[in-house]
XYZ file of N, CA and C in Angstrom:
249
model
N -105.575 15.524 90.965
C -105.440 14.188 90.421
C -105.163 14.246 88.914
N -105.665 15.250 88.226
C -105.457 15.331 86.785
C -104.026 15.726 86.438
N -103.273 16.211 87.411
C -101.885 16.596 87.165
C -100.924 15.411 87.252
N -101.364 14.307 87.809
C -100.507 13.136 87.982
C -100.389 12.404 86.653
N -99.172 12.013 86.320
C -98.914 11.291 85.072
C -98.321 9.926 85.379
N -98.807 8.919 84.697
C -98.234 7.570 84.756
C -98.124 7.109 83.311
N -96.966 7.351 82.684
C -96.831 7.140 81.239
C -96.520 5.697 80.827
N -97.263 4.751 81.359
C -97.046 3.350 80.981
C -97.379 3.150 79.504
N -96.581 2.342 78.822
C -96.889 2.083 77.418
C -98.118 1.183 77.302
N -98.829 1.330 76.243
C -99.923 0.417 75.948
C -99.370 -0.791 75.214
N -100.244 -1.679 74.834
C -99.847 -2.857 74.067
C -100.976 -3.168 73.084
N -100.974 -2.500 71.921
C -102.064 -2.703 70.955
C -102.239 -4.159 70.529
N -101.146 -4.889 70.407
C -101.253 -6.298 70.014
C -101.990 -7.095 71.087
N -101.647 -6.879 72.341
C -102.343 -7.553 73.436
C -103.804 -7.105 73.498
N -104.063 -5.832 73.276
C -105.441 -5.336 73.289
C -106.272 -6.014 72.206
N -105.685 -6.202 71.035
C -106.403 -6.910 69.958
C -106.668 -8.359 70.362
N -105.694 -8.983 71.022
C -105.856 -10.376 71.446
C -106.960 -10.481 72.503
N -106.993 -9.545 73.416
C -108.047 -9.532 74.432
C -109.411 -9.403 73.759
N -109.514 -8.526 72.780
C -110.781 -8.368 72.052
C -111.184 -9.670 71.377
N -110.215 -10.370 70.808
C -110.509 -11.667 70.177
C -111.012 -12.672 71.204
N -110.370 -12.711 72.372
C -110.757 -13.668 73.402
C -112.126 -13.367 73.996
N -112.514 -12.120 73.977
C -113.812 -11.752 74.520
C -114.939 -11.864 73.504
N -114.604 -12.135 72.253
C -115.629 -12.305 71.215
C -116.573 -13.424 71.630
N -117.833 -13.261 71.395
C -118.494 -12.296 70.523
C -118.883 -10.987 71.216
N -118.417 -10.761 72.437
C -118.732 -9.479 73.082
C -118.097 -8.344 72.290
N -118.811 -7.263 72.115
C -118.229 -6.136 71.387
C -117.196 -5.411 72.245
N -116.015 -5.240 71.711
C -114.938 -4.523 72.400
C -114.534 -3.345 71.521
N -114.583 -2.160 72.096
C -114.181 -0.951 71.379
C -112.817 -0.533 71.902
N -111.848 -0.484 71.016
C -110.512 -0.063 71.418
C -110.408 1.453 71.244
N -109.994 2.108 72.319
C -109.964 3.564 72.330
C -108.700 4.035 73.031
N -107.819 4.668 72.291
C -106.572 5.154 72.869
C -106.656 6.623 73.279
N -107.832 7.222 73.174
C -107.955 8.641 73.465
C -108.089 8.929 74.962
N -108.451 7.930 75.741
C -108.592 8.119 77.180
C -107.306 7.710 77.872
N -107.015 8.340 78.969
C -105.894 7.915 79.801
C -106.329 6.783 80.712
N -105.413 6.344 81.534
C -105.735 5.285 82.486
C -106.640 5.820 83.592
N -107.522 4.972 84.056
C -108.385 5.297 85.177
C -107.549 5.393 86.452
N -107.961 6.246 87.376
C -107.195 6.407 88.610
C -107.133 5.113 89.421
N -108.111 4.247 89.264
C -108.064 2.954 89.946
C -106.978 2.048 89.402
N -106.522 2.336 88.206
C -105.436 1.571 87.591
C -104.086 2.197 87.918
N -103.914 3.469 87.571
C -102.591 4.070 87.754
C -102.220 4.269 89.214
N -103.216 4.442 90.101
C -102.895 4.661 91.517
C -102.245 3.435 92.148
N -102.583 2.265 91.668
C -101.958 1.030 92.149
C -100.638 0.784 91.417
N -100.665 0.935 90.091
C -99.470 0.662 89.306
C -98.310 1.597 89.621
N -98.597 2.842 89.952
C -97.498 3.776 90.231
C -96.736 3.384 91.490
N -97.366 2.648 92.386
C -96.680 2.142 93.585
C -95.955 0.833 93.285
N -96.588 -0.037 92.527
C -96.000 -1.343 92.218
C -94.921 -1.255 91.147
N -95.117 -0.385 90.176
C -94.188 -0.233 89.045
C -93.936 1.257 88.798
N -93.194 1.913 89.693
C -93.032 3.367 89.591
C -92.341 3.849 88.314
N -91.572 2.992 87.676
C -90.885 3.391 86.441
C -91.811 3.373 85.223
N -93.002 2.829 85.365
C -94.005 2.775 84.286
C -93.455 2.119 83.027
N -92.745 1.030 83.209
C -92.143 0.334 82.062
C -92.919 -0.907 81.635
N -94.039 -1.177 82.259
C -94.830 -2.349 81.870
C -95.985 -1.904 80.987
N -96.302 -2.682 79.971
C -97.450 -2.320 79.133
C -98.754 -2.511 79.909
N -99.673 -1.601 79.695
C -100.954 -1.646 80.406
C -102.086 -1.648 79.385
N -102.980 -2.610 79.544
C -104.207 -2.677 78.751
C -105.343 -2.667 79.764
N -106.215 -1.708 79.650
C -107.289 -1.537 80.617
C -108.637 -1.843 79.973
N -109.470 -2.554 80.710
C -110.835 -2.839 80.257
C -111.809 -2.095 81.143
N -112.880 -1.661 80.562
C -113.953 -1.012 81.321
C -115.204 -1.857 81.217
N -116.058 -1.731 82.206
C -117.329 -2.436 82.152
C -118.366 -1.560 81.472
N -119.389 -2.189 80.991
C -120.503 -1.474 80.360
C -121.565 -1.258 81.430
N -121.700 -0.037 81.891
C -122.630 0.247 82.990
C -124.086 -0.006 82.617
N -124.354 -0.151 81.335
C -125.729 -0.418 80.904
C -126.089 -1.897 81.023
N -125.096 -2.729 81.274
C -125.327 -4.178 81.345
C -125.391 -4.655 82.796
N -126.134 -5.751 83.045
C -126.233 -6.290 84.411
C -124.940 -7.028 84.802
N -124.742 -7.244 86.091
C -123.536 -7.951 86.547
C -123.350 -9.323 85.889
N -124.430 -10.048 85.643
C -124.319 -11.379 85.036
C -123.644 -11.310 83.672
N -123.898 -10.266 82.930
C -123.269 -10.082 81.616
C -121.755 -10.033 81.758
N -121.266 -9.286 82.729
C -119.827 -9.157 82.924
C -119.224 -10.448 83.468
N -119.966 -11.122 84.328
C -119.490 -12.393 84.864
C -119.316 -13.411 83.738
N -120.276 -13.472 82.835
C -120.204 -14.410 81.722
C -119.083 -14.052 80.744
N -118.714 -12.789 80.711
C -117.676 -12.362 79.771
C -116.304 -12.932 80.107
N -116.122 -13.438 81.311
C -114.808 -13.972 81.674
C -114.510 -15.307 80.985
N -115.459 -15.821 80.232
C -115.188 -17.046 79.476
C -113.978 -16.852 78.570
N -113.830 -15.678 78.017
C -112.664 -15.380 77.187
C -111.372 -15.469 77.965
N -111.406 -15.027 79.196
C -110.208 -15.113 80.035
C -109.909 -16.564 80.373
N -110.940 -17.368 80.546
C -110.712 -18.797 80.810
C -110.001 -19.437 79.627
N -110.393 -19.052 78.407
C -109.697 -19.590 77.233
C -108.234 -19.167 77.240
N -107.976 -17.969 77.674
C -106.612 -17.457 77.727
C -105.796 -18.239 78.762
N -106.406 -18.586 79.878
C -105.696 -19.284 80.948
C -105.291 -20.696 80.539
N -105.991 -21.282 79.582
C -105.693 -22.658 79.195
C -104.622 -22.745 78.103
N -104.231 -21.589 77.567
C -103.162 -21.580 76.555
C -102.496 -20.209 76.580
N -101.365 -20.128 75.958
C -100.672 -18.836 75.916
C -101.487 -17.851 75.084
N -101.664 -16.672 75.608
C -102.410 -15.646 74.890
C -101.548 -15.110 73.780
């Protein structure tokens, strides 16, 4: 699995916007990790040319499910206007 490559471009501007929308939740932007296999395994079938920008979010395993559920308020703000 580590030999598979899916070189989709990132989108730092979109990542910054996502962090803004999720505020006041702390968002750490980290470009040192590759995409999770749960992300690239689906995208490589749907977009085999890897030409779409990908921004991936991870959950904080130290937090309860309710914390993550409440965090979608930022996404609701995004849905009501152009991000």
